[in-house]
């Protein structure tokens, strides 16, 4: 049976990275087949960081181009921008009124991000961010939410808020489940392979960007941190760098990690890194080209996003109406 799928991504950098793709976007593409998928560029969430208007606009459009180039088809799924569907703010407020301060305060993403600039200078929006994310998901009555490991806590909070609302005010929301892979749900920084690959990473050298040149990405892979050994073997504790490269190779080439270990038995890390670089570069080459081509026709991209928003609004407004009614608001 077709399932309702919902996920979102922030337009906070010029390019998505391979962690975004392997942790989430690859599953977005797969799940659009035979399901009813809603994919959202969460621009309102992006306002919780530094705001540079010209850059934000450029990145929202670039996000749309990259998603389509990666395989999200506007015919098979509903691709839209969060700020185009005002219901996200409407249900976001309701979620803020359902959530407790204590549980919001336990969100590790808030703790990590606010610690970086000093907790006092963090925006209120960064604190309420998970409640808006819960609204994103619940508006669409999603069965599954394909995300990387780092979003697990936000999905749990969403489930708690939905359950609380349903219990207190009557059945309103479907309780969603995270769709989190066993392998690839956390891709690590190439330079510091015990930290996740991240847009806010200290060094760009550890992050493989979809829109980066093939030469730049190949160079990053060849200078990835490994270990003092010689054996290409999956061992996250002793060999985090090699294990991360094995995960990346396997996810993109479709080969099994065990088969890759055999293939590179007796060969050095140099050969292995060369092979990983080739797989990554050849995989990304047509995607980058297609994204750049799509970016040449901004009007067409905006049309796609408006059409997506119209479809999203139909579903979202029904959920808001039901939640308002159950809360006792006069419709
Ligand atoms: P964001 O924009 O940071 O990341 C988008 C997706 O990429 C995944 N991801 C990773 N997966 C594996 N390894 C990594 N190194 C890695 N880095 C990022 C993330 O888990 C995510 O799935 N709060 C969300 C955006 C959001 C959302 C939503 C997601 C807003 N509303 C509703 C799902 C449903 C975020 O900041 O993702």
Short mmCIF file of C-alpha atoms and ligand atoms in Angstrom, two decimals, residues 6-12 16-25 28 40 42 45 82 109 113 129 132-134 136-137 145-152 154-155 184-189 195-199, ligand 1:
data_model
loop_
_atom_site.label_atom_id
_atom_site.label_comp_id
_atom_site.label_asym_id
_atom_site.label_seq_id
_atom_site.Cartn_x
_atom_site.Cartn_y
_atom_site.Cartn_z
CA UNK A 6 7.60 13.47 4.39
CA UNK A 7 11.08 14.85 4.79
CA UNK A 8 12.89 18.18 4.73
CA UNK A 9 16.30 19.68 4.17
CA UNK A 10 17.69 23.10 5.07
CA UNK A 11 18.98 25.38 2.30
CA UNK A 12 21.92 26.48 4.43
CA UNK A 16 24.37 19.51 -0.22
CA UNK A 17 27.04 17.07 0.89
CA UNK A 18 27.43 13.34 0.57
CA UNK A 19 26.16 12.83 4.14
CA UNK A 20 22.87 14.48 3.20
CA UNK A 21 22.65 12.29 0.12
CA UNK A 22 23.55 8.92 1.64
CA UNK A 23 21.80 9.55 4.96
CA UNK A 24 18.58 10.91 3.53
CA UNK A 25 18.22 12.07 -0.08
CA UNK A 28 13.91 10.19 -0.73
CA UNK A 40 10.25 20.19 1.61
CA UNK A 42 12.80 24.08 4.96
CA UNK A 45 14.28 26.56 9.61
CA UNK A 82 8.18 25.48 3.50
CA UNK A 109 20.89 19.73 18.24
CA UNK A 113 24.29 24.67 17.93
CA UNK A 129 13.01 24.70 15.79
CA UNK A 132 8.27 23.55 13.69
CA UNK A 133 9.86 20.33 12.45
CA UNK A 134 7.15 18.32 14.22
CA UNK A 136 6.27 19.82 9.06
CA UNK A 137 5.84 16.11 9.59
CA UNK A 145 10.28 10.23 7.63
CA UNK A 146 13.54 9.38 5.81
CA UNK A 147 16.38 11.10 7.68
CA UNK A 148 19.92 10.54 8.91
CA UNK A 149 20.78 9.38 12.40
CA UNK A 150 21.20 12.94 13.73
CA UNK A 151 17.44 13.57 13.35
CA UNK A 152 16.34 10.59 15.47
CA UNK A 154 13.53 15.18 16.65
CA UNK A 155 11.42 12.35 15.26
CA UNK A 184 24.97 5.31 5.70
CA UNK A 185 22.76 6.99 8.30
CA UNK A 186 25.88 8.70 9.53
CA UNK A 187 28.62 9.68 7.11
CA UNK A 188 31.72 11.07 8.78
CA UNK A 189 34.00 14.00 8.08
CA UNK A 195 32.66 13.62 13.63
CA UNK A 196 29.70 13.63 11.27
CA UNK A 197 30.10 15.23 7.86
CA UNK A 198 28.41 18.58 8.35
CA UNK A 199 27.75 21.89 6.64
P1 LIG B 1 19.62 18.95 7.52
O1 LIG B 1 19.22 19.98 6.54
O2 LIG B 1 20.74 19.28 8.46
O3 LIG B 1 20.05 17.62 6.78
C1 LIG B 1 19.24 17.01 5.78
C2 LIG B 1 19.29 15.50 5.93
O4 LIG B 1 20.64 15.02 5.83
C3 LIG B 1 20.92 14.15 6.92
N1 LIG B 1 22.36 14.26 7.25
C4 LIG B 1 23.21 13.21 7.33
N2 LIG B 1 23.02 11.90 7.15
C5 LIG B 1 24.10 11.08 7.28
N3 LIG B 1 25.35 11.53 7.57
C6 LIG B 1 25.59 12.84 7.75
N4 LIG B 1 26.81 13.28 8.01
C7 LIG B 1 24.48 13.75 7.64
N5 LIG B 1 24.35 15.10 7.75
C8 LIG B 1 23.05 15.39 7.51
C9 LIG B 1 20.04 14.66 8.04
O5 LIG B 1 19.82 13.66 9.01
C10 LIG B 1 18.77 15.02 7.31
O6 LIG B 1 17.94 13.91 7.13
N6 LIG B 1 16.08 19.32 11.03
C11 LIG B 1 16.38 18.82 9.70
C12 LIG B 1 15.53 19.42 8.61
C13 LIG B 1 14.05 19.25 8.79
C14 LIG B 1 13.33 18.03 8.63
C15 LIG B 1 11.95 18.39 8.81
C16 LIG B 1 13.68 16.73 8.37
C17 LIG B 1 13.15 20.23 9.03
N7 LIG B 1 11.90 19.73 9.05
C18 LIG B 1 10.96 17.43 8.73
C19 LIG B 1 12.67 15.78 8.30
C20 LIG B 1 11.32 16.12 8.48
C21 LIG B 1 17.83 19.16 9.39
O7 LIG B 1 18.41 20.05 9.97
O8 LIG B 1 18.35 18.45 8.35
#
